[in-house]
């Protein structure tokens, strides 16, 4: 995966030919004292892998940041670069896989190799109360970090485990958003539940 991630950063997409790609593992984004953690999948090859920030510079991020902005959780509705002024309020984002995978399909091996980083990040979030997990892959990657329970993923599913309220949400990928499987209303509804007091 490292070789592929670096080759994408060196070859670049024609639309971004004049940009310097990040081309390294992408760290979490947002304040460490956040009460809500959003767990994604992996950096997009020409999104996070290019910009160096979660959900930045790609359609998935556009969809997610719009919802966060509408709920007062982000300072602006779009994120296009690491220095664009975006600030998250009470929310942090992390990914179970830190490097852009080929065809945007991380493997279980990659997930397991990166899991210590996600576990450490969660341990540092002392005010964490809720987690919104985007997609089934993220769900399978996240829940083992909290304990032996394995509730089934589904959009809108809510479970309590490891002292946290955990919410399932369809991933914000164009595959889901362009087809209407996930709408802004659906995403915002789960976000509202996740930020609401227990």
Backbone as a chain_set.jsonl record, in Angstrom:
{"seq": "XXXXXXXXXXXXXXXXXXXXXXXXXXXXXXXXXXXXXXXXXXXXXXXXXXXXXXXXXXXXXXXXXXXXXXXXXXXXXXXXXXXXXXXXXXXXXXXXXXXXXXXXXXXXXXXXXXXXXXXXXXXXXXXXXXXXXXXXXXXXXXXXXXXXXXXXXXXXXXXXXXXXXXXXXXXXXXXXXXXXXXXXXXXXXXXXXXXXXX", "coords": {"N": [[0.823, -1.193, 0.0], [1.97, 1.248, 0.725], [3.789, 1.744, -1.351], [2.004, 2.057, -3.49], [0.488, 4.29, -2.618], [2.473, 6.266, -2.582], [3.201, 6.26, -5.262], [0.91, 7.248, -6.517], [0.95, 9.829, -5.514], [3.217, 10.765, -6.767], [2.728, 10.475, -9.516], [0.265, 11.797, -9.93], [-3.008, 13.21, -10.535], [-4.283, 14.578, -13.548], [-5.761, 16.967, -13.221], [-4.709, 17.978, -10.901], [-2.064, 18.429, -11.323], [-0.292, 20.545, -10.845], [-0.024, 20.638, -8.132], [1.468, 19.864, -4.947], [1.453, 16.701, -3.706], [0.445, 15.243, -0.626], [0.914, 12.487, 0.133], [1.499, 10.702, 2.258], [0.828, 8.828, 5.345], [-2.393, 9.747, 6.551], [-3.281, 11.887, 9.119], [-5.617, 12.089, 11.945], [-8.241, 14.577, 12.175], [-9.312, 17.583, 13.665], [-10.419, 18.844, 16.902], [-8.815, 17.468, 19.801], [-10.226, 17.4, 22.146], [-12.799, 16.865, 21.484], [-16.226, 15.75, 21.641], [-17.448, 14.063, 19.915], [-16.556, 11.563, 17.633], [-15.883, 10.956, 14.27], [-15.657, 8.203, 12.303], [-14.082, 7.181, 9.46], [-13.255, 5.602, 6.361], [-10.826, 5.298, 4.636], [-8.138, 7.385, 3.421], [-8.87, 9.195, 0.425], [-7.449, 8.678, -2.81], [-6.917, 10.989, -4.369], [-7.864, 12.891, -2.744], [-7.693, 13.052, 0.473], [-5.103, 11.886, 0.393], [-3.853, 13.584, -1.315], [-4.226, 16.162, -0.178], [-3.586, 15.873, 2.505], [-5.323, 15.889, 4.613], [-8.132, 14.614, 6.336], [-11.054, 13.749, 4.518], [-10.901, 15.885, 2.644], [-10.962, 17.832, -0.226], [-12.387, 16.185, -1.966], [-15.404, 14.57, -3.335], [-16.733, 13.08, -1.306], [-15.941, 14.325, 1.064], [-16.999, 16.882, 0.578], [-19.73, 16.379, 0.809], [-19.934, 15.506, 3.479], [-18.817, 17.666, 4.992], [-20.618, 19.671, 4.37], [-22.931, 18.841, 5.747], [-21.949, 18.911, 8.393], [-21.412, 21.639, 8.638], [-23.987, 22.716, 8.368], [-25.066, 21.95, 10.79], [-23.637, 23.41, 12.582], [-21.164, 22.412, 13.25], [-18.89, 22.692, 11.802], [-16.718, 25.167, 10.429], [-17.079, 26.053, 7.844], [-18.714, 25.222, 4.689], [-17.281, 23.737, 2.798], [-14.264, 21.931, 2.072], [-11.086, 22.153, 0.862], [-8.322, 22.281, 0.968], [-5.453, 21.867, 3.145], [-4.873, 24.295, 4.329], [-7.164, 25.842, 4.255], [-8.67, 27.104, 6.163], [-10.606, 25.662, 7.476], [-12.331, 24.631, 10.362], [-13.201, 22.371, 12.878], [-15.859, 21.855, 15.202], [-16.185, 20.547, 18.237], [-15.992, 18.057, 17.142], [-14.116, 15.345, 15.882], [-12.251, 13.721, 13.311], [-11.31, 10.512, 12.17], [-9.565, 7.705, 10.763], [-9.78, 4.213, 10.07], [-7.888, 3.141, 8.378], [-4.913, 4.556, 7.399], [-3.563, 5.19, 5.06], [-3.99, 5.861, 1.593], [-5.763, 3.412, -0.148], [-5.383, 1.073, -2.93], [-7.818, 1.4, -5.492], [-9.596, 2.39, -3.657], [-10.205, 0.483, -1.758], [-9.584, -0.786, 1.088], [-7.767, -3.431, 2.711], [-8.336, -6.136, 5.058], [-5.953, -6.721, 6.303], [-4.533, -4.304, 6.089], [-6.198, -2.688, 7.618], [-5.887, -3.918, 10.139], [-3.181, -3.466, 10.591], [-3.124, -0.725, 10.92], [-4.728, -0.339, 13.13], [-3.649, 0.1, 15.805], [-3.059, 2.84, 15.792], [-5.536, 4.128, 15.587], [-6.689, 3.194, 17.929], [-5.005, 4.394, 19.834], [-5.535, 7.088, 19.335], [-8.235, 7.283, 20.069], [-7.954, 6.764, 22.789], [-6.728, 9.099, 23.637], [-8.688, 10.974, 23.506], [-10.282, 12.462, 25.746], [-12.807, 13.544, 26.314], [-14.599, 12.139, 24.831], [-17.749, 10.981, 23.834], [-19.517, 10.025, 21.937], [-19.605, 8.157, 18.867], [-19.622, 8.241, 15.387], [-19.817, 5.994, 12.87], [-18.807, 5.548, 9.603], [-20.016, 3.504, 7.278], [-19.781, -0.081, 6.597], [-17.196, -1.269, 6.613], [-15.65, 0.45, 8.228], [-17.113, 0.119, 10.57], [-16.638, -2.574, 11.235], [-13.941, -2.335, 11.723], [-13.781, -0.561, 13.841], [-15.367, -1.401, 16.133], [-14.103, -3.721, 17.389], [-12.094, -2.483, 18.823], [-13.224, -1.647, 21.124], [-14.327, -3.723, 22.587], [-15.67, -7.085, 23.09], [-18.177, -7.211, 21.866], [-20.217, -7.559, 18.93], [-22.235, -6.041, 17.312], [-24.482, -5.827, 14.511], [-23.853, -3.911, 11.552], [-25.692, -1.1, 10.367], [-27.54, 1.495, 8.753], [-28.214, 4.154, 10.858], [-28.243, 2.57, 13.096], [-27.824, 2.227, 16.588], [-25.694, 1.68, 19.266], [-24.527, 0.894, 22.556], [-21.349, 0.683, 23.74], [-18.258, -0.089, 25.259], [-18.448, 2.12, 26.895], [-19.316, 4.139, 25.247], [-21.594, 5.824, 23.018], [-22.419, 4.513, 19.98], [-22.887, 5.058, 16.59], [-24.177, 3.915, 13.524], [-23.707, 4.77, 10.11], [-24.434, 5.144, 6.68], [-21.724, 5.243, 4.364], [-20.24, 8.303, 3.179], [-19.599, 8.282, 0.511], [-19.519, 8.95, -3.064], [-20.8, 6.842, -4.384], [-22.896, 6.177, -2.689], [-24.12, 8.664, -2.169], [-24.706, 9.909, -4.658], [-26.531, 8.163, -5.693], [-28.636, 8.387, -3.986], [-28.88, 6.723, -1.841], [-27.807, 7.579, 0.524], [-28.809, 10.523, 1.91], [-28.579, 14.114, 2.463], [-30.325, 14.76, 4.54], [-30.622, 12.29, 5.861], [-27.987, 11.855, 6.762], [-27.599, 14.116, 8.399], [-29.562, 13.651, 10.298], [-28.541, 11.414, 11.726], [-26.206, 12.559, 12.702], [-27.298, 14.555, 14.391], [-28.459, 12.974, 16.389], [-26.133, 11.834, 17.38], [-24.777, 13.973, 18.555], [-26.494, 14.816, 20.465], [-27.359, 15.18, 23.935], [-26.923, 12.379, 26.127]], "CA": [[0.0, 0.0, 0.0], [2.848, 2.423, 0.777], [4.307, 1.968, -2.704], [0.906, 2.58, -4.3], [0.182, 5.634, -2.126], [3.532, 7.175, -3.027], [3.18, 6.369, -6.722], [-0.194, 8.157, -6.846], [1.414, 11.182, -5.191], [4.243, 11.164, -7.739], [2.146, 10.552, -10.863], [-0.779, 12.809, -9.81], [-4.121, 13.306, -11.485], [-4.028, 15.734, -14.424], [-6.379, 18.181, -12.662], [-3.919, 18.447, -9.754], [-0.669, 18.297, -11.748], [0.541, 21.623, -10.301], [-0.054, 20.589, -6.666], [2.312, 18.91, -4.241], [0.648, 15.731, -2.968], [0.883, 14.852, 0.715], [1.51, 11.188, -0.128], [1.926, 10.03, 3.494], [-0.352, 8.505, 6.156], [-3.189, 10.938, 6.863], [-3.671, 11.878, 10.536], [-6.954, 12.551, 12.283], [-8.451, 16.022, 12.048], [-10.289, 18.132, 14.595], [-9.908, 18.995, 18.273], [-8.696, 16.252, 20.605], [-11.2, 17.418, 23.244], [-14.129, 16.698, 20.903], [-17.084, 14.73, 22.251], [-17.887, 13.176, 18.841], [-15.56, 11.099, 16.675], [-16.401, 10.376, 13.036], [-14.707, 7.212, 11.792], [-14.297, 6.973, 8.037], [-12.77, 4.366, 5.757], [-9.408, 5.491, 4.317], [-7.996, 8.584, 2.599], [-9.047, 9.056, -1.025], [-6.172, 8.827, -3.512], [-6.71, 12.365, -4.82], [-8.461, 13.74, -1.722], [-6.81, 13.097, 1.637], [-3.723, 11.561, 0.016], [-3.328, 14.784, -1.975], [-4.262, 17.345, 0.679], [-3.041, 15.593, 3.83], [-6.337, 16.056, 5.655], [-9.314, 13.762, 6.187], [-12.236, 14.226, 3.8], [-10.625, 17.203, 2.081], [-10.637, 17.857, -1.643], [-13.073, 15.152, -2.745], [-16.856, 14.648, -3.181], [-17.175, 12.546, -0.007], [-15.749, 15.392, 2.03], [-17.967, 17.954, 0.306], [-21.026, 15.963, 1.351], [-19.84, 15.453, 4.932], [-18.613, 19.006, 5.558], [-21.869, 20.431, 4.232], [-23.792, 18.452, 6.865], [-21.357, 19.432, 9.627], [-21.609, 23.092, 8.627], [-25.416, 22.981, 8.61], [-25.347, 21.704, 12.207], [-22.76, 24.246, 13.399], [-20.013, 21.631, 13.693], [-17.753, 23.061, 10.955], [-16.683, 26.615, 10.188], [-17.441, 26.352, 6.456], [-19.343, 24.048, 4.082], [-16.406, 23.032, 1.863], [-12.862, 21.784, 2.458], [-10.348, 21.863, -0.37], [-6.876, 22.235, 1.216], [-5.123, 21.876, 4.576], [-4.797, 25.666, 4.827], [-8.364, 26.553, 3.8], [-9.348, 27.729, 7.299], [-11.628, 24.788, 8.066], [-12.222, 24.266, 11.777], [-14.286, 21.547, 13.385], [-16.299, 22.258, 16.537], [-16.694, 19.435, 19.021], [-15.944, 16.848, 16.322], [-12.835, 14.94, 15.319], [-12.36, 12.664, 12.307], [-10.188, 9.581, 12.103], [-9.791, 6.637, 9.799], [-9.148, 2.956, 10.466], [-6.737, 2.948, 7.491], [-4.324, 5.898, 7.283], [-2.98, 5.385, 3.733], [-4.929, 5.633, 0.495], [-5.618, 2.056, -0.696], [-5.737, 0.916, -4.338], [-9.246, 1.304, -5.812], [-10.346, 2.803, -2.474], [-10.674, -0.744, -1.099], [-8.579, -1.286, 2.036], [-7.874, -4.834, 3.09], [-8.363, -6.413, 6.5], [-4.569, -6.637, 6.768], [-4.218, -2.877, 6.247], [-6.981, -2.247, 8.769], [-5.277, -4.428, 11.367], [-1.88, -2.818, 10.755], [-3.35, 0.657, 11.358], [-5.607, -0.262, 14.302], [-3.061, 0.722, 17.0], [-3.116, 4.305, 15.701], [-6.899, 4.531, 15.922], [-6.873, 2.91, 19.358], [-4.3, 5.429, 20.592], [-6.265, 8.344, 19.159], [-9.43, 7.207, 20.916], [-7.501, 6.87, 24.178], [-6.348, 10.488, 23.922], [-9.889, 11.824, 23.468], [-10.811, 12.319, 27.106], [-14.21, 13.971, 26.389], [-15.352, 11.394, 23.829], [-19.006, 10.379, 24.287], [-20.225, 9.39, 20.829], [-18.845, 7.865, 17.654], [-20.41, 7.942, 14.197], [-18.976, 5.192, 11.99], [-19.292, 5.61, 8.23], [-19.882, 2.299, 6.473], [-19.561, -1.379, 7.22], [-15.775, -1.537, 6.837], [-15.277, 1.204, 9.427], [-17.816, -0.512, 11.704], [-15.89, -3.78, 11.589], [-12.623, -1.926, 12.208], [-13.878, 0.214, 15.082], [-15.955, -2.076, 17.297], [-13.175, -4.568, 18.15], [-11.248, -1.676, 19.7], [-13.958, -1.334, 22.348], [-14.689, -4.897, 23.37], [-16.023, -8.296, 22.342], [-19.49, -7.148, 21.224], [-20.178, -7.408, 17.479], [-23.549, -5.757, 16.738], [-24.484, -5.719, 13.056], [-23.919, -2.562, 11.003], [-26.848, -0.646, 9.601], [-27.694, 2.947, 8.838], [-29.04, 4.581, 11.976], [-28.086, 1.68, 14.248], [-27.18, 2.841, 17.755], [-25.351, 0.729, 20.311], [-23.638, 1.384, 23.608], [-20.27, -0.271, 23.956], [-17.033, 0.556, 25.701], [-18.774, 3.404, 27.511], [-19.622, 5.123, 24.211], [-22.733, 5.639, 22.122], [-21.855, 4.32, 18.647], [-23.925, 5.161, 15.575], [-23.827, 3.518, 12.17], [-24.202, 5.65, 9.052], [-23.872, 4.817, 5.383], [-20.554, 6.057, 4.025], [-20.55, 9.504, 2.393], [-18.99, 8.134, -0.817], [-20.429, 9.245, -4.176], [-21.609, 5.65, -4.685], [-24.106, 6.252, -1.869], [-24.79, 9.971, -2.209], [-25.23, 10.183, -6.0], [-27.672, 7.268, -5.935], [-29.699, 8.679, -3.032], [-28.89, 5.79, -0.711], [-27.583, 8.459, 1.667], [-29.149, 11.919, 1.627], [-28.161, 15.055, 3.493], [-31.233, 14.633, 5.677], [-30.275, 11.06, 6.583], [-26.708, 12.082, 7.44], [-27.792, 15.085, 9.471], [-30.356, 13.021, 11.36], [-27.647, 10.608, 12.565], [-25.335, 13.506, 13.406], [-28.053, 15.186, 15.483], [-28.563, 11.995, 17.468], [-24.815, 11.607, 17.956], [-24.339, 15.119, 19.374], [-27.477, 15.083, 21.501], [-27.006, 14.628, 25.252], [-27.43, 11.012, 26.348]], "C": [[0.865, 1.254, 0.0], [3.369, 2.757, -0.615], [3.229, 2.576, -3.587], [0.581, 4.015, -3.912], [1.199, 6.646, -2.646], [3.548, 7.328, -4.541], [2.06, 7.292, -7.185], [0.238, 9.602, -6.61], [2.45, 11.684, -6.189], [3.649, 11.363, -9.128], [1.074, 11.632, -10.96], [-1.888, 12.638, -10.848], [-3.911, 14.587, -12.277], [-4.584, 17.035, -13.842], [-5.565, 18.785, -11.522], [-2.425, 18.423, -10.05], [0.242, 19.34, -11.101], [0.61, 21.619, -8.774], [0.949, 19.575, -6.132], [1.399, 17.991, -3.433], [1.288, 15.463, -1.602], [1.599, 13.502, 0.639], [2.044, 10.426, 1.074], [0.677, 9.565, 4.246], [-1.068, 9.791, 6.58], [-3.641, 10.87, 8.32], [-5.133, 12.26, 10.725], [-7.021, 14.056, 12.182], [-9.552, 16.46, 12.995], [-9.727, 18.157, 16.002], [-9.892, 17.676, 19.045], [-9.689, 16.228, 21.769], [-12.64, 17.286, 22.733], [-14.91, 15.604, 21.63], [-17.593, 13.724, 21.215], [-16.708, 12.848, 17.935], [-16.281, 10.519, 15.471], [-15.318, 9.468, 12.477], [-15.041, 6.914, 10.343], [-13.788, 5.621, 7.576], [-11.252, 4.451, 5.573], [-9.305, 6.762, 3.485], [-8.227, 8.276, 1.118], [-7.717, 9.365, -1.714], [-5.881, 10.272, -3.894], [-7.442, 13.358, -3.923], [-7.48, 13.872, -0.571], [-5.355, 12.799, 1.315], [-3.054, 12.75, -0.67], [-3.18, 15.941, -0.99], [-3.644, 17.128, 2.057], [-4.034, 15.781, 4.956], [-7.559, 15.214, 5.324], [-10.423, 14.475, 5.422], [-12.049, 15.616, 3.187], [-10.239, 17.081, 0.616], [-11.271, 16.761, -2.464], [-14.583, 15.217, -2.487], [-17.383, 14.103, -1.852], [-17.071, 13.625, 1.063], [-16.73, 16.526, 1.828], [-19.315, 17.629, 0.936], [-21.015, 16.001, 2.876], [-19.706, 16.845, 5.54], [-19.865, 19.866, 5.428], [-22.802, 20.132, 5.401], [-23.257, 19.012, 8.185], [-21.568, 20.938, 9.742], [-23.061, 23.436, 8.965], [-25.771, 22.823, 10.09], [-24.429, 22.507, 13.132], [-21.508, 23.533, 13.885], [-18.758, 21.905, 12.865], [-17.856, 24.538, 10.613], [-17.076, 27.009, 8.772], [-17.965, 25.081, 5.8], [-18.462, 23.242, 3.137], [-14.975, 23.002, 2.389], [-12.083, 21.369, 1.218], [-8.84, 21.761, -0.174], [-6.623, 22.306, 2.712], [-5.101, 23.278, 5.162], [-6.012, 26.501, 4.428], [-9.149, 27.216, 4.931], [-10.425, 26.876, 7.945], [-11.317, 24.482, 9.524], [-13.436, 23.425, 12.137], [-14.579, 21.938, 14.822], [-16.918, 21.076, 17.257], [-16.657, 18.1, 18.308], [-14.506, 16.594, 15.882], [-13.097, 13.825, 14.32], [-11.118, 11.796, 12.35], [-10.555, 8.469, 11.135], [-9.124, 5.351, 10.268], [-7.945, 2.591, 9.591], [-6.191, 4.338, 7.164], [-3.722, 6.201, 5.912], [-4.033, 5.097, 2.667], [-4.713, 4.244, -0.098], [-5.943, 2.021, -2.188], [-7.238, 0.715, -4.509], [-10.138, 1.659, -4.621], [-10.926, 1.605, -1.72], [-9.593, -1.258, -0.154], [-8.829, -2.743, 2.383], [-7.937, -4.966, 4.614], [-6.954, -6.319, 7.076], [-4.159, -5.179, 7.004], [-4.944, -2.299, 7.456], [-6.314, -2.663, 10.07], [-3.926, -3.773, 11.64], [-2.04, -1.395, 11.302], [-4.131, 0.757, 12.667], [-4.945, 0.316, 15.554], [-3.126, 2.253, 16.979], [-4.503, 4.815, 16.066], [-7.172, 4.3, 17.408], [-6.212, 3.991, 20.221], [-5.036, 6.765, 20.514], [-7.507, 8.379, 20.039], [-9.048, 7.376, 22.386], [-7.133, 8.286, 24.589], [-7.545, 11.433, 23.971], [-10.657, 11.678, 24.776], [-12.273, 12.732, 27.246], [-15.119, 13.191, 25.447], [-16.58, 10.726, 24.452], [-19.691, 9.563, 23.198], [-19.291, 9.182, 19.643], [-19.835, 7.597, 16.535], [-19.482, 7.239, 13.215], [-19.61, 5.158, 10.602], [-18.992, 4.295, 7.498], [-19.522, 1.047, 7.244], [-18.111, -1.698, 7.491], [-15.295, -0.825, 8.1], [-15.874, 0.598, 10.684], [-17.047, -1.737, 12.186], [-14.512, -3.441, 12.155], [-12.709, -1.298, 13.588], [-14.321, -0.606, 16.283], [-14.996, -2.994, 18.046], [-12.251, -3.779, 19.084], [-11.908, -1.439, 21.057], [-14.3, -2.547, 23.183], [-15.166, -6.026, 22.488], [-17.354, -8.22, 21.589], [-19.333, -6.924, 19.721], [-21.584, -7.148, 16.928], [-23.431, -5.511, 15.238], [-24.592, -4.255, 12.622], [-25.234, -2.316, 10.285], [-26.939, 0.858, 9.725], [-28.657, 3.289, 9.968], [-28.976, 3.681, 13.194], [-27.372, 2.435, 15.365], [-26.929, 1.76, 18.794], [-24.52, 1.444, 21.371], [-22.607, 0.312, 23.86], [-19.014, 0.486, 24.356], [-17.264, 1.908, 26.337], [-19.116, 4.502, 26.512], [-20.936, 4.786, 23.513], [-22.158, 5.591, 20.707], [-22.999, 4.241, 17.64], [-23.387, 4.695, 14.227], [-24.443, 4.477, 11.172], [-23.615, 5.161, 7.731], [-22.698, 5.746, 5.088], [-20.961, 7.186, 3.088], [-19.927, 9.458, 0.992], [-20.003, 8.484, -1.905], [-21.313, 8.058, -4.556], [-22.922, 5.685, -3.915], [-24.856, 7.566, -2.045], [-25.378, 10.285, -3.577], [-26.461, 9.332, -6.307], [-28.834, 7.536, -4.992], [-29.8, 7.687, -1.895], [-28.649, 6.544, 0.588], [-27.868, 9.882, 1.232], [-28.591, 12.814, 2.737], [-29.032, 14.922, 4.737], [-30.892, 13.41, 6.52], [-28.989, 11.237, 7.384], [-26.887, 13.026, 8.619], [-28.626, 14.511, 10.616], [-29.474, 12.19, 12.288], [-26.709, 11.529, 13.345], [-26.046, 14.161, 14.587], [-28.174, 14.235, 16.679], [-27.216, 11.816, 18.171], [-24.356, 12.754, 18.842], [-25.324, 15.448, 20.486], [-27.025, 14.51, 22.841], [-27.632, 13.252, 25.445], [-28.642, 11.026, 27.247]], "O": [[0.522, 2.231, -0.664], [3.388, 3.923, -1.011], [3.499, 3.504, -4.349], [0.417, 4.868, -4.783], [0.84, 7.736, -3.09], [3.871, 8.4, -5.054], [2.238, 8.043, -8.145], [-0.071, 10.489, -7.406], [2.552, 12.887, -6.431], [4.014, 12.301, -9.836], [0.986, 12.317, -11.979], [-1.707, 12.005, -11.889], [-3.414, 15.576, -11.738], [-3.953, 18.086, -13.956], [-5.713, 19.966, -11.209], [-1.61, 18.4, -9.128], [1.412, 19.063, -10.835], [1.234, 22.499, -8.183], [1.241, 18.567, -6.774], [0.655, 18.457, -2.57], [2.511, 15.459, -1.459], [2.76, 13.39, 1.035], [2.94, 9.594, 0.933], [-0.435, 9.879, 3.822], [-0.431, 10.789, 6.92], [-4.306, 9.915, 8.72], [-5.801, 12.697, 9.787], [-5.995, 14.734, 12.112], [-10.587, 15.804, 13.117], [-8.684, 17.562, 16.271], [-10.824, 16.876, 18.958], [-9.968, 15.164, 22.321], [-13.588, 17.564, 23.467], [-14.33, 14.658, 22.163], [-18.104, 12.664, 21.575], [-15.959, 13.733, 17.522], [-17.181, 9.693, 15.617], [-14.2, 9.909, 12.21], [-16.139, 6.455, 10.029], [-13.875, 4.626, 8.296], [-10.493, 3.769, 6.261], [-10.299, 7.181, 2.893], [-7.826, 7.221, 0.624], [-6.954, 10.213, -1.251], [-4.749, 10.738, -3.766], [-7.622, 14.52, -4.287], [-6.558, 14.686, -0.614], [-4.459, 13.402, 1.907], [-1.834, 12.902, -0.611], [-2.153, 16.618, -0.963], [-3.224, 18.085, 2.707], [-3.649, 15.829, 6.124], [-7.966, 15.117, 4.166], [-10.694, 15.654, 5.651], [-12.969, 16.432, 3.22], [-9.325, 16.339, 0.254], [-10.774, 16.424, -3.539], [-15.009, 15.851, -1.521], [-18.374, 14.611, -1.327], [-17.986, 13.817, 1.863], [-17.243, 17.081, 2.8], [-19.961, 18.496, 1.524], [-21.969, 16.472, 3.495], [-20.405, 17.171, 6.499], [-20.136, 20.7, 6.291], [-23.394, 21.043, 5.98], [-24.022, 19.528, 9.0], [-21.867, 21.448, 10.821], [-23.323, 24.342, 9.756], [-26.678, 23.491, 10.585], [-24.447, 22.299, 14.345], [-20.857, 23.991, 14.825], [-17.681, 21.405, 13.189], [-18.953, 25.089, 10.519], [-17.376, 28.176, 8.518], [-17.701, 23.981, 6.285], [-18.86, 22.157, 2.712], [-14.53, 23.93, 3.065], [-12.389, 20.351, 0.598], [-8.14, 21.224, -1.033], [-7.485, 22.756, 3.468], [-5.29, 23.442, 6.368], [-5.911, 27.719, 4.28], [-10.188, 27.827, 4.682], [-11.091, 27.329, 8.876], [-10.193, 24.123, 9.875], [-14.56, 23.736, 11.744], [-13.675, 22.306, 15.573], [-18.029, 20.651, 16.939], [-17.217, 17.117, 18.794], [-13.774, 17.527, 15.551], [-14.057, 13.069, 14.466], [-10.007, 12.291, 12.544], [-11.713, 8.319, 10.745], [-8.018, 5.392, 10.807], [-7.082, 1.82, 10.011], [-6.936, 5.201, 6.701], [-3.4, 7.355, 5.628], [-4.861, 4.2, 2.823], [-3.599, 3.921, -0.511], [-6.707, 2.859, -2.666], [-7.858, -0.045, -3.765], [-11.306, 1.27, -4.582], [-11.998, 1.696, -1.12], [-8.768, -2.081, -0.553], [-9.963, -3.22, 2.349], [-7.631, -4.028, 5.35], [-6.778, -5.883, 8.214], [-3.514, -4.864, 8.005], [-4.377, -1.519, 8.22], [-6.189, -1.861, 10.995], [-3.568, -3.55, 12.796], [-1.192, -0.918, 12.056], [-4.191, 1.834, 13.26], [-5.635, 0.984, 16.324], [-3.235, 2.885, 18.029], [-4.635, 5.817, 16.77], [-7.815, 5.122, 18.062], [-6.785, 4.443, 21.212], [-5.144, 7.483, 21.508], [-7.794, 9.391, 20.679], [-9.746, 8.057, 23.137], [-7.219, 8.633, 25.767], [-7.423, 12.569, 24.43], [-11.572, 10.862, 24.884], [-12.93, 12.317, 28.2], [-16.286, 13.545, 25.282], [-16.48, 10.009, 25.449], [-20.35, 8.56, 23.471], [-18.328, 9.922, 19.444], [-20.777, 6.822, 16.703], [-18.483, 7.81, 12.778], [-20.775, 4.796, 10.438], [-17.844, 4.02, 7.147], [-19.033, 1.098, 8.373], [-17.804, -2.335, 8.499], [-14.619, -1.42, 8.939], [-15.233, 0.563, 11.734], [-16.831, -1.919, 13.384], [-13.979, -4.184, 12.979], [-11.813, -1.478, 14.413], [-13.711, -0.514, 17.348], [-15.071, -3.042, 19.274], [-11.691, -4.341, 20.025], [-11.238, -1.076, 22.024], [-14.542, -2.415, 24.383], [-15.078, -5.937, 21.264], [-17.632, -9.081, 20.754], [-18.439, -6.199, 19.283], [-22.086, -7.958, 16.147], [-22.399, -5.043, 14.757], [-25.314, -3.465, 13.228], [-25.808, -3.219, 9.677], [-26.463, 1.433, 10.703], [-29.774, 2.777, 10.024], [-29.585, 3.984, 14.219], [-26.432, 3.19, 15.115], [-27.837, 1.013, 19.16], [-23.894, 2.47, 21.104], [-22.946, -0.833, 24.158], [-18.745, 1.574, 23.847], [-16.375, 2.759, 26.324], [-19.197, 5.672, 26.885], [-21.336, 3.625, 23.43], [-21.482, 6.528, 20.283], [-23.945, 3.472, 17.806], [-22.272, 5.045, 13.84], [-25.566, 4.944, 11.36], [-22.438, 4.806, 7.666], [-22.688, 6.9, 5.517], [-21.9, 7.05, 2.304], [-19.752, 10.501, 0.362], [-21.208, 8.336, -1.701], [-22.447, 8.244, -4.999], [-23.955, 5.265, -4.437], [-26.087, 7.583, -2.067], [-26.456, 10.875, -3.652], [-27.325, 9.734, -7.086], [-29.914, 6.973, -5.174], [-30.704, 7.786, -1.066], [-29.211, 6.2, 1.628], [-27.246, 10.392, 0.3], [-28.188, 12.339, 3.799], [-28.529, 14.967, 5.86], [-30.874, 13.483, 7.749], [-28.908, 10.824, 8.541], [-26.384, 12.766, 9.712], [-28.408, 14.856, 11.777], [-29.635, 12.249, 13.507], [-26.45, 11.294, 14.526], [-25.463, 14.305, 15.661], [-28.013, 14.641, 17.829], [-27.156, 11.665, 19.391], [-23.611, 12.527, 19.796], [-25.027, 16.266, 21.356], [-26.376, 13.465, 22.879], [-28.742, 12.996, 24.978], [-29.203, 9.972, 27.543]]}, "num_chains": 1, "name": "protein.A"}
